PDB file of N, CA and C in Angstrom:
ATOM      1  N   MET A  24     -27.370 -11.697  -9.783  1.00 96.00           N
ATOM      2  CA  MET A  24     -26.562 -12.766  -9.248  1.00 96.00           C
ATOM      3  C   MET A  24     -25.396 -12.148  -8.487  1.00 96.00           C
ATOM      4  N   ILE A  25     -25.150 -12.670  -7.302  1.00 97.00           N
ATOM      5  CA  ILE A  25     -24.071 -12.187  -6.440  1.00 97.00           C
ATOM      6  C   ILE A  25     -23.015 -13.271  -6.318  1.00 97.00           C
ATOM      7  N   ARG A  26     -21.763 -12.890  -6.470  1.00 98.00           N
ATOM      8  CA  ARG A  26     -20.656 -13.825  -6.251  1.00 98.00           C
ATOM      9  C   ARG A  26     -19.910 -13.411  -4.995  1.00 98.00           C
ATOM     10  N   ASN A  27     -19.715 -14.376  -4.113  1.00 98.00           N
ATOM     11  CA  ASN A  27     -18.908 -14.206  -2.909  1.00 98.00           C
ATOM     12  C   ASN A  27     -17.573 -14.898  -3.161  1.00 98.00           C
ATOM     13  N   VAL A  28     -16.488 -14.174  -2.954  1.00 98.00           N
ATOM     14  CA  VAL A  28     -15.148 -14.727  -3.137  1.00 98.00           C
ATOM     15  C   VAL A  28     -14.407 -14.614  -1.810  1.00 98.00           C
ATOM     16  N   VAL A  29     -13.810 -15.728  -1.395  1.00 98.00           N
ATOM     17  CA  VAL A  29     -13.025 -15.776  -0.159  1.00 98.00           C
ATOM     18  C   VAL A  29     -11.644 -16.297  -0.517  1.00 98.00           C
ATOM     19  N   VAL A  30     -10.612 -15.595  -0.057  1.00 98.00           N
ATOM     20  CA  VAL A  30      -9.234 -15.996  -0.297  1.00 98.00           C
ATOM     21  C   VAL A  30      -8.520 -15.983   1.047  1.00 98.00           C
ATOM     22  N   GLY A  31      -7.841 -17.083   1.369  1.00 98.00           N
ATOM     23  CA  GLY A  31      -7.179 -17.163   2.666  1.00 98.00           C
ATOM     24  C   GLY A  31      -5.757 -17.664   2.583  1.00 98.00           C
ATOM     25  N   ARG A  32      -5.016 -17.306   3.599  1.00 98.00           N
ATOM     26  CA  ARG A  32      -3.645 -17.811   3.789  1.00 98.00           C
ATOM     27  C   ARG A  32      -3.641 -18.653   5.058  1.00 98.00           C
ATOM     28  N   VAL A  33      -3.064 -19.828   4.941  1.00 98.00           N
ATOM     29  CA  VAL A  33      -3.034 -20.779   6.050  1.00 98.00           C
ATOM     30  C   VAL A  33      -1.811 -20.516   6.924  1.00 98.00           C
ATOM     31  N   ARG A  34      -2.002 -20.703   8.221  1.00 97.00           N
ATOM     32  CA  ARG A  34      -0.888 -20.573   9.172  1.00 97.00           C
ATOM     33  C   ARG A  34       0.173 -21.633   8.881  1.00 97.00           C
ATOM     34  N   GLU A  35       1.397 -21.306   9.170  1.00 96.00           N
ATOM     35  CA  GLU A  35       2.510 -22.243   8.994  1.00 96.00           C
ATOM     36  C   GLU A  35       2.266 -23.515   9.799  1.00 96.00           C
ATOM     37  N   GLY A  36       2.546 -24.632   9.180  1.00 96.00           N
ATOM     38  CA  GLY A  36       2.459 -25.911   9.862  1.00 96.00           C
ATOM     39  C   GLY A  36       1.110 -26.605   9.817  1.00 96.00           C
ATOM     40  N   VAL A  37       0.106 -25.969   9.222  1.00 97.00           N
ATOM     41  CA  VAL A  37      -1.219 -26.589   9.132  1.00 97.00           C
ATOM     42  C   VAL A  37      -1.176 -27.634   8.013  1.00 97.00           C
ATOM     43  N   PRO A  38      -1.551 -28.878   8.317  1.00 96.00           N
ATOM     44  CA  PRO A  38      -1.506 -29.912   7.276  1.00 96.00           C
ATOM     45  C   PRO A  38      -2.552 -29.696   6.190  1.00 96.00           C
ATOM     46  N   ALA A  39      -2.206 -30.102   4.977  1.00 95.00           N
ATOM     47  CA  ALA A  39      -3.102 -29.961   3.831  1.00 95.00           C
ATOM     48  C   ALA A  39      -4.440 -30.635   4.087  1.00 95.00           C
ATOM     49  N   GLU A  40      -4.443 -31.757   4.787  1.00 96.00           N
ATOM     50  CA  GLU A  40      -5.683 -32.477   5.069  1.00 96.00           C
ATOM     51  C   GLU A  40      -6.643 -31.646   5.909  1.00 96.00           C
ATOM     52  N   GLN A  41      -6.114 -30.841   6.812  1.00 97.00           N
ATOM     53  CA  GLN A  41      -6.960 -29.992   7.651  1.00 97.00           C
ATOM     54  C   GLN A  41      -7.592 -28.868   6.821  1.00 97.00           C
ATOM     55  N   VAL A  42      -6.829 -28.328   5.897  1.00 97.00           N
ATOM     56  CA  VAL A  42      -7.349 -27.296   4.996  1.00 97.00           C
ATOM     57  C   VAL A  42      -8.443 -27.899   4.118  1.00 97.00           C
ATOM     58  N   GLU A  43      -8.173 -29.059   3.559  1.00 97.00           N
ATOM     59  CA  GLU A  43      -9.155 -29.716   2.692  1.00 97.00           C
ATOM     60  C   GLU A  43     -10.430 -30.051   3.457  1.00 97.00           C
ATOM     61  N   ALA A  44     -10.310 -30.468   4.713  1.00 97.00           N
ATOM     62  CA  ALA A  44     -11.493 -30.785   5.519  1.00 97.00           C
ATOM     63  C   ALA A  44     -12.359 -29.549   5.730  1.00 97.00           C
ATOM     64  N   ALA A  45     -11.741 -28.400   5.955  1.00 98.00           N
ATOM     65  CA  ALA A  45     -12.498 -27.158   6.125  1.00 98.00           C
ATOM     66  C   ALA A  45     -13.215 -26.787   4.835  1.00 98.00           C
ATOM     67  N   ILE A  46     -12.505 -26.883   3.718  1.00 97.00           N
ATOM     68  CA  ILE A  46     -13.123 -26.569   2.424  1.00 97.00           C
ATOM     69  C   ILE A  46     -14.270 -27.535   2.136  1.00 97.00           C
ATOM     70  N   GLN A  47     -14.069 -28.807   2.409  1.00 97.00           N
ATOM     71  CA  GLN A  47     -15.110 -29.800   2.154  1.00 97.00           C
ATOM     72  C   GLN A  47     -16.345 -29.537   3.006  1.00 97.00           C
ATOM     73  N   ALA A  48     -16.163 -29.070   4.220  1.00 97.00           N
ATOM     74  CA  ALA A  48     -17.307 -28.750   5.073  1.00 97.00           C
ATOM     75  C   ALA A  48     -18.193 -27.691   4.420  1.00 97.00           C
ATOM     76  N   LEU A  49     -17.578 -26.705   3.765  1.00 97.00           N
ATOM     77  CA  LEU A  49     -18.383 -25.698   3.057  1.00 97.00           C
ATOM     78  C   LEU A  49     -18.980 -26.261   1.784  1.00 97.00           C
ATOM     79  N   ARG A  50     -18.266 -27.123   1.100  1.00 96.00           N
ATOM     80  CA  ARG A  50     -18.837 -27.765  -0.099  1.00 96.00           C
ATOM     81  C   ARG A  50     -20.100 -28.546   0.260  1.00 96.00           C
ATOM     82  N   ASP A  51     -20.097 -29.161   1.429  1.00 97.00           N
ATOM     83  CA  ASP A  51     -21.213 -29.999   1.868  1.00 97.00           C
ATOM     84  C   ASP A  51     -22.345 -29.214   2.522  1.00 97.00           C
ATOM     85  N   LEU A  52     -22.116 -27.935   2.806  1.00 97.00           N
ATOM     86  CA  LEU A  52     -23.089 -27.120   3.528  1.00 97.00           C
ATOM     87  C   LEU A  52     -24.364 -26.900   2.714  1.00 97.00           C
ATOM     88  N   THR A  53     -25.493 -27.053   3.377  1.00 96.00           N
ATOM     89  CA  THR A  53     -26.769 -26.640   2.809  1.00 96.00           C
ATOM     90  C   THR A  53     -27.386 -25.634   3.768  1.00 96.00           C
ATOM     91  N   VAL A  54     -28.065 -24.659   3.213  1.00 97.00           N
ATOM     92  CA  VAL A  54     -28.726 -23.621   3.996  1.00 97.00           C
ATOM     93  C   VAL A  54     -30.185 -23.626   3.590  1.00 97.00           C
ATOM     94  N   GLU A  55     -31.060 -23.855   4.550  1.00 94.00           N
ATOM     95  CA  GLU A  55     -32.488 -23.941   4.263  1.00 94.00           C
ATOM     96  C   GLU A  55     -32.990 -22.674   3.573  1.00 94.00           C
ATOM     97  N   GLY A  56     -33.670 -22.867   2.438  1.00 93.00           N
ATOM     98  CA  GLY A  56     -34.262 -21.752   1.716  1.00 93.00           C
ATOM     99  C   GLY A  56     -33.319 -21.001   0.803  1.00 93.00           C
ATOM    100  N   VAL A  57     -32.052 -21.421   0.734  1.00 96.00           N
ATOM    101  CA  VAL A  57     -31.075 -20.721  -0.104  1.00 96.00           C
ATOM    102  C   VAL A  57     -30.385 -21.730  -1.020  1.00 96.00           C
ATOM    103  N   GLU A  58     -30.466 -21.457  -2.317  1.00 94.00           N
ATOM    104  CA  GLU A  58     -29.711 -22.255  -3.266  1.00 94.00           C
ATOM    105  C   GLU A  58     -28.466 -21.475  -3.653  1.00 94.00           C
ATOM    106  N   PHE A  59     -27.350 -22.176  -3.645  1.00 96.00           N
ATOM    107  CA  PHE A  59     -26.096 -21.545  -4.033  1.00 96.00           C
ATOM    108  C   PHE A  59     -25.168 -22.611  -4.578  1.00 96.00           C
ATOM    109  N   ARG A  60     -24.198 -22.167  -5.323  1.00 93.00           N
ATOM    110  CA  ARG A  60     -23.179 -23.064  -5.862  1.00 93.00           C
ATOM    111  C   ARG A  60     -21.844 -22.608  -5.309  1.00 93.00           C
ATOM    112  N   LEU A  61     -21.193 -23.489  -4.561  1.00 96.00           N
ATOM    113  CA  LEU A  61     -19.901 -23.167  -3.958  1.00 96.00           C
ATOM    114  C   LEU A  61     -18.838 -24.069  -4.553  1.00 96.00           C
ATOM    115  N   VAL A  62     -17.754 -23.467  -4.976  1.00 97.00           N
ATOM    116  CA  VAL A  62     -16.578 -24.214  -5.424  1.00 97.00           C
ATOM    117  C   VAL A  62     -15.376 -23.648  -4.701  1.00 97.00           C
ATOM    118  N   GLY A  63     -14.396 -24.484  -4.482  1.00 96.00           N
ATOM    119  CA  GLY A  63     -13.206 -24.005  -3.803  1.00 96.00           C
ATOM    120  C   GLY A  63     -12.131 -25.061  -3.789  1.00 96.00           C
ATOM    121  N   GLY A  64     -10.944 -24.622  -3.441  1.00 97.00           N
ATOM    122  CA  GLY A  64      -9.837 -25.556  -3.356  1.00 97.00           C
ATOM    123  C   GLY A  64      -8.580 -24.898  -2.850  1.00 97.00           C
ATOM    124  N   ARG A  65      -7.591 -25.757  -2.621  1.00 96.00           N
ATOM    125  CA  ARG A  65      -6.278 -25.299  -2.174  1.00 96.00           C
ATOM    126  C   ARG A  65      -5.458 -24.852  -3.378  1.00 96.00           C
ATOM    127  N   ASP A  66      -4.538 -23.942  -3.145  1.00 97.00           N
ATOM    128  CA  ASP A  66      -3.658 -23.448  -4.194  1.00 97.00           C
ATOM    129  C   ASP A  66      -2.812 -24.592  -4.749  1.00 97.00           C
ATOM    130  N   ARG A  67      -2.603 -24.602  -6.043  1.00 95.00           N
ATOM    131  CA  ARG A  67      -1.819 -25.648  -6.705  1.00 95.00           C
ATOM    132  C   ARG A  67      -0.318 -25.368  -6.645  1.00 95.00           C
ATOM    133  N   GLY A  68       0.073 -24.195  -6.161  1.00 94.00           N
ATOM    134  CA  GLY A  68       1.495 -23.903  -6.043  1.00 94.00           C
ATOM    135  C   GLY A  68       2.180 -23.584  -7.360  1.00 94.00           C
ATOM    136  N   LEU A  69       1.418 -23.120  -8.327  1.00 97.00           N
ATOM    137  CA  LEU A  69       1.983 -22.837  -9.647  1.00 97.00           C
ATOM    138  C   LEU A  69       2.704 -21.500  -9.703  1.00 97.00           C
ATOM    139  N   ARG A  70       2.452 -20.660  -8.704  1.00 96.00           N
ATOM    140  CA  ARG A  70       3.084 -19.342  -8.681  1.00 96.00           C
ATOM    141  C   ARG A  70       3.402 -18.976  -7.242  1.00 96.00           C
ATOM    142  N   GLU A  71       4.600 -18.522  -6.999  1.00 95.00           N
ATOM    143  CA  GLU A  71       5.035 -18.154  -5.656  1.00 95.00           C
ATOM    144  C   GLU A  71       4.239 -16.946  -5.144  1.00 95.00           C
ATOM    145  N   GLY A  72       3.903 -16.975  -3.869  1.00 95.00           N
ATOM    146  CA  GLY A  72       3.230 -15.857  -3.238  1.00 95.00           C
ATOM    147  C   GLY A  72       1.714 -15.925  -3.273  1.00 95.00           C
ATOM    148  N   ASN A  73       1.159 -16.980  -3.863  1.00 97.00           N
ATOM    149  CA  ASN A  73      -0.297 -17.112  -3.920  1.00 97.00           C
ATOM    150  C   ASN A  73      -0.884 -17.314  -2.533  1.00 97.00           C
ATOM    151  N   ALA A  74      -2.175 -17.090  -2.435  1.00 97.00           N
ATOM    152  CA  ALA A  74      -2.916 -17.441  -1.231  1.00 97.00           C
ATOM    153  C   ALA A  74      -2.953 -18.967  -1.120  1.00 97.00           C
ATOM    154  N   SER A  75      -3.415 -19.459   0.020  1.00 97.00           N
ATOM    155  CA  SER A  75      -3.442 -20.904   0.276  1.00 97.00           C
ATOM    156  C   SER A  75      -4.696 -21.583  -0.241  1.00 97.00           C
ATOM    157  N   TYR A  76      -5.825 -20.868  -0.204  1.00 97.00           N
ATOM    158  CA  TYR A  76      -7.085 -21.440  -0.670  1.00 97.00           C
ATOM    159  C   TYR A  76      -8.003 -20.327  -1.143  1.00 97.00           C
ATOM    160  N   ALA A  77      -8.985 -20.739  -1.964  1.00 98.00           N
ATOM    161  CA  ALA A  77     -10.003 -19.797  -2.435  1.00 98.00           C
ATOM    162  C   ALA A  77     -11.333 -20.524  -2.519  1.00 98.00           C
ATOM    163  N   LEU A  78     -12.396 -19.763  -2.300  1.00 98.00           N
ATOM    164  CA  LEU A  78     -13.766 -20.270  -2.396  1.00 98.00           C
ATOM    165  C   LEU A  78     -14.591 -19.238  -3.146  1.00 98.00           C
ATOM    166  N   THR A  79     -15.501 -19.710  -3.990  1.00 98.00           N
ATOM    167  CA  THR A  79     -16.479 -18.814  -4.593  1.00 98.00           C
ATOM    168  C   THR A  79     -17.856 -19.441  -4.404  1.00 98.00           C
ATOM    169  N   ALA A  80     -18.832 -18.586  -4.171  1.00 98.00           N
ATOM    170  CA  ALA A  80     -20.217 -19.037  -4.046  1.00 98.00           C
ATOM    171  C   ALA A  80     -21.109 -18.023  -4.733  1.00 98.00           C
ATOM    172  N   ASP A  81     -22.042 -18.513  -5.522  1.00 98.00           N
ATOM    173  CA  ASP A  81     -22.967 -17.660  -6.264  1.00 98.00           C
ATOM    174  C   ASP A  81     -24.358 -17.752  -5.665  1.00 98.00           C
ATOM    175  N   PHE A  82     -24.997 -16.587  -5.538  1.00 97.00           N
ATOM    176  CA  PHE A  82     -26.327 -16.461  -4.933  1.00 97.00           C
ATOM    177  C   PHE A  82     -27.225 -15.653  -5.857  1.00 97.00           C
ATOM    178  N   VAL A  83     -28.527 -15.902  -5.786  1.00 97.00           N
ATOM    179  CA  VAL A  83     -29.461 -15.201  -6.675  1.00 97.00           C
ATOM    180  C   VAL A  83     -29.678 -13.747  -6.280  1.00 97.00           C
ATOM    181  N   SER A  84     -29.391 -13.390  -5.016  1.00 96.00           N
ATOM    182  CA  SER A  84     -29.664 -12.025  -4.569  1.00 96.00           C
ATOM    183  C   SER A  84     -28.810 -11.683  -3.354  1.00 96.00           C
ATOM    184  N   ASP A  85     -28.789 -10.392  -3.024  1.00 97.00           N
ATOM    185  CA  ASP A  85     -28.120  -9.944  -1.800  1.00 97.00           C
ATOM    186  C   ASP A  85     -28.740 -10.627  -0.586  1.00 97.00           C
ATOM    187  N   GLU A  86     -30.063 -10.734  -0.576  1.00 97.00           N
ATOM    188  CA  GLU A  86     -30.766 -11.339   0.558  1.00 97.00           C
ATOM    189  C   GLU A  86     -30.369 -12.809   0.730  1.00 97.00           C
ATOM    190  N   ALA A  87     -30.246 -13.545  -0.360  1.00 97.00           N
ATOM    191  CA  ALA A  87     -29.822 -14.945  -0.273  1.00 97.00           C
ATOM    192  C   ALA A  87     -28.427 -15.032   0.336  1.00 97.00           C
ATOM    193  N   TYR A  88     -27.520 -14.139  -0.088  1.00 97.00           N
ATOM    194  CA  TYR A  88     -26.180 -14.115   0.510  1.00 97.00           C
ATOM    195  C   TYR A  88     -26.265 -13.826   2.006  1.00 97.00           C
ATOM    196  N   ARG A  89     -27.080 -12.859   2.392  1.00 97.00           N
ATOM    197  CA  ARG A  89     -27.188 -12.496   3.809  1.00 97.00           C
ATOM    198  C   ARG A  89     -27.704 -13.666   4.658  1.00 97.00           C
ATOM    199  N   ILE A  90     -28.648 -14.428   4.120  1.00 97.00           N
ATOM    200  CA  ILE A  90     -29.155 -15.602   4.845  1.00 97.00           C
ATOM    201  C   ILE A  90     -28.029 -16.621   5.015  1.00 97.00           C
ATOM    202  N   TYR A  91     -27.288 -16.884   3.957  1.00 97.00           N
ATOM    203  CA  TYR A  91     -26.134 -17.789   4.001  1.00 97.00           C
ATOM    204  C   TYR A  91     -25.109 -17.294   5.022  1.00 97.00           C
ATOM    205  N   ASP A  92     -24.808 -16.004   4.969  1.00 97.00           N
ATOM    206  CA  ASP A  92     -23.791 -15.423   5.842  1.00 97.00           C
ATOM    207  C   ASP A  92     -24.170 -15.532   7.317  1.00 97.00           C
ATOM    208  N   ALA A  93     -25.451 -15.491   7.615  1.00 97.00           N
ATOM    209  CA  ALA A  93     -25.924 -15.551   9.004  1.00 97.00           C
ATOM    210  C   ALA A  93     -26.233 -16.972   9.472  1.00 97.00           C
ATOM    211  N   ASP A  94     -26.164 -17.943   8.578  1.00 97.00           N
ATOM    212  CA  ASP A  94     -26.527 -19.320   8.927  1.00 97.00           C
ATOM    213  C   ASP A  94     -25.645 -19.857  10.061  1.00 97.00           C
ATOM    214  N   PRO A  95     -26.250 -20.446  11.097  1.00 98.00           N
ATOM    215  CA  PRO A  95     -25.474 -20.939  12.243  1.00 98.00           C
ATOM    216  C   PRO A  95     -24.410 -21.986  11.880  1.00 98.00           C
ATOM    217  N   GLU A  96     -24.730 -22.914  10.999  1.00 98.00           N
ATOM    218  CA  GLU A  96     -23.739 -23.937  10.623  1.00 98.00           C
ATOM    219  C   GLU A  96     -22.604 -23.328   9.815  1.00 98.00           C
ATOM    220  N   HIS A  97     -22.928 -22.398   8.934  1.00 98.00           N
ATOM    221  CA  HIS A  97     -21.889 -21.693   8.181  1.00 98.00           C
ATOM    222  C   HIS A  97     -20.946 -20.969   9.139  1.00 98.00           C
ATOM    223  N   ASN A  98     -21.515 -20.300  10.122  1.00 98.00           N
ATOM    224  CA  ASN A  98     -20.682 -19.576  11.082  1.00 98.00           C
ATOM    225  C   ASN A  98     -19.881 -20.516  11.975  1.00 98.00           C
ATOM    226  N   ARG A  99     -20.422 -21.691  12.278  1.00 98.00           N
ATOM    227  CA  ARG A  99     -19.658 -22.675  13.048  1.00 98.00           C
ATOM    228  C   ARG A  99     -18.442 -23.149  12.239  1.00 98.00           C
ATOM    229  N   ILE A 100     -18.647 -23.414  10.954  1.00 98.00           N
ATOM    230  CA  ILE A 100     -17.538 -23.840  10.092  1.00 98.00           C
ATOM    231  C   ILE A 100     -16.473 -22.757  10.029  1.00 98.00           C
ATOM    232  N   ARG A 101     -16.890 -21.518   9.866  1.00 97.00           N
ATOM    233  CA  ARG A 101     -15.912 -20.417   9.837  1.00 97.00           C
ATOM    234  C   ARG A 101     -15.152 -20.329  11.155  1.00 97.00           C
ATOM    235  N   ARG A 102     -15.883 -20.391  12.251  1.00 98.00           N
ATOM    236  CA  ARG A 102     -15.289 -20.223  13.585  1.00 98.00           C
ATOM    237  C   ARG A 102     -14.401 -21.407  13.974  1.00 98.00           C
ATOM    238  N   GLU A 103     -14.878 -22.623  13.756  1.00 98.00           N
ATOM    239  CA  GLU A 103     -14.187 -23.804  14.262  1.00 98.00           C
ATOM    240  C   GLU A 103     -13.200 -24.425  13.275  1.00 98.00           C
ATOM    241  N   LEU A 104     -13.434 -24.265  11.986  1.00 98.00           N
ATOM    242  CA  LEU A 104     -12.561 -24.913  11.002  1.00 98.00           C
ATOM    243  C   LEU A 104     -11.626 -23.942  10.286  1.00 98.00           C
ATOM    244  N   PHE A 105     -12.117 -22.760   9.925  1.00 98.00           N
ATOM    245  CA  PHE A 105     -11.275 -21.822   9.179  1.00 98.00           C
ATOM    246  C   PHE A 105     -10.478 -20.873  10.074  1.00 98.00           C
ATOM    247  N   ALA A 106     -11.085 -20.323  11.098  1.00 97.00           N
ATOM    248  CA  ALA A 106     -10.373 -19.350  11.944  1.00 97.00           C
ATOM    249  C   ALA A 106      -9.085 -19.926  12.550  1.00 97.00           C
ATOM    250  N   PRO A 107      -9.102 -21.151  13.072  1.00 97.00           N
ATOM    251  CA  PRO A 107      -7.875 -21.672  13.687  1.00 97.00           C
ATOM    252  C   PRO A 107      -6.738 -21.935  12.700  1.00 97.00           C
ATOM    253  N   ILE A 108      -7.046 -22.175  11.436  1.00 98.00           N
ATOM    254  CA  ILE A 108      -5.987 -22.521  10.476  1.00 98.00           C
ATOM    255  C   ILE A 108      -5.536 -21.340   9.624  1.00 98.00           C
ATOM    256  N   SER A 109      -6.273 -20.230   9.662  1.00 98.00           N
ATOM    257  CA  SER A 109      -6.025 -19.126   8.731  1.00 98.00           C
ATOM    258  C   SER A 109      -5.269 -17.979   9.372  1.00 98.00           C
ATOM    259  N   ALA A 110      -4.203 -17.555   8.704  1.00 98.00           N
ATOM    260  CA  ALA A 110      -3.463 -16.364   9.120  1.00 98.00           C
ATOM    261  C   ALA A 110      -4.200 -15.112   8.653  1.00 98.00           C
ATOM    262  N   SER A 111      -4.873 -15.215   7.507  1.00 98.00           N
ATOM    263  CA  SER A 111      -5.665 -14.095   6.996  1.00 98.00           C
ATOM    264  C   SER A 111      -6.767 -14.639   6.092  1.00 98.00           C
ATOM    265  N   ILE A 112      -7.873 -13.905   6.065  1.00 98.00           N
ATOM    266  CA  ILE A 112      -8.989 -14.237   5.187  1.00 98.00           C
ATOM    267  C   ILE A 112      -9.525 -12.927   4.616  1.00 98.00           C
ATOM    268  N   GLU A 113      -9.660 -12.871   3.305  1.00 98.00           N
ATOM    269  CA  GLU A 113     -10.217 -11.702   2.619  1.00 98.00           C
ATOM    270  C   GLU A 113     -11.494 -12.136   1.915  1.00 98.00           C
ATOM    271  N   ARG A 114     -12.478 -11.246   1.864  1.00 97.00           N
ATOM    272  CA  ARG A 114     -13.751 -11.544   1.212  1.00 97.00           C
ATOM    273  C   ARG A 114     -14.193 -10.363   0.356  1.00 97.00           C
ATOM    274  N   ILE A 115     -14.956 -10.695  -0.662  1.00 98.00           N
ATOM    275  CA  ILE A 115     -15.610  -9.665  -1.459  1.00 98.00           C
ATOM    276  C   ILE A 115     -16.890 -10.268  -2.032  1.00 98.00           C
ATOM    277  N   GLN A 116     -17.938  -9.444  -2.128  1.00 98.00           N
ATOM    278  CA  GLN A 116     -19.177  -9.837  -2.784  1.00 98.00           C
ATOM    279  C   GLN A 116     -19.414  -8.810  -3.885  1.00 98.00           C
ATOM    280  N   PHE A 117     -19.734  -9.306  -5.088  1.00 98.00           N
ATOM    281  CA  PHE A 117     -19.996  -8.382  -6.188  1.00 98.00           C
ATOM    282  C   PHE A 117     -21.093  -8.953  -7.082  1.00 98.00           C
ATOM    283  N   ALA A 118     -21.719  -8.059  -7.826  1.00 97.00           N
ATOM    284  CA  ALA A 118     -22.769  -8.461  -8.759  1.00 97.00           C
ATOM    285  C   ALA A 118     -22.163  -8.979 -10.041  1.00 97.00           C
ATOM    286  N   LEU A 119     -22.668 -10.105 -10.517  1.00 96.00           N
ATOM    287  CA  LEU A 119     -22.251 -10.627 -11.812  1.00 96.00           C
ATOM    288  C   LEU A 119     -23.045  -9.922 -12.892  1.00 96.00           C
ATOM    289  N   PRO A 120     -22.438  -9.685 -14.045  1.00 92.00           N
ATOM    290  CA  PRO A 120     -23.180  -9.042 -15.131  1.00 92.00           C
ATOM    291  C   PRO A 120     -24.308  -9.944 -15.617  1.00 92.00           C
ATOM    292  N   ASP A 121     -25.393  -9.319 -16.039  1.00 81.00           N
ATOM    293  CA  ASP A 121     -26.535 -10.083 -16.577  1.00 81.00           C
ATOM    294  C   ASP A 121     -26.230 -10.725 -17.886  1.00 81.00           C
TER     295      ASP A 121
END
């Protein structure tokens, strides 16, 4: 099992509704032939200095992640919804213990 973690910081002045719309677009995303579970949300503001949002998605294999990563709709969401609002985005993929 592979977990993909994305953590981003939003540019100053971006409304919360725009951030939520981008996150919801990924929640609603389906990729043909790939099953995955994606959860994510905006920071609750409980600690100063946190990132603005985080997403996690679990995949059965490296190949499933690669198919998701190359999916045209996924890339459109990243390009059109996340890139314009994000000052920075960090990602990591790691294997979950059996």
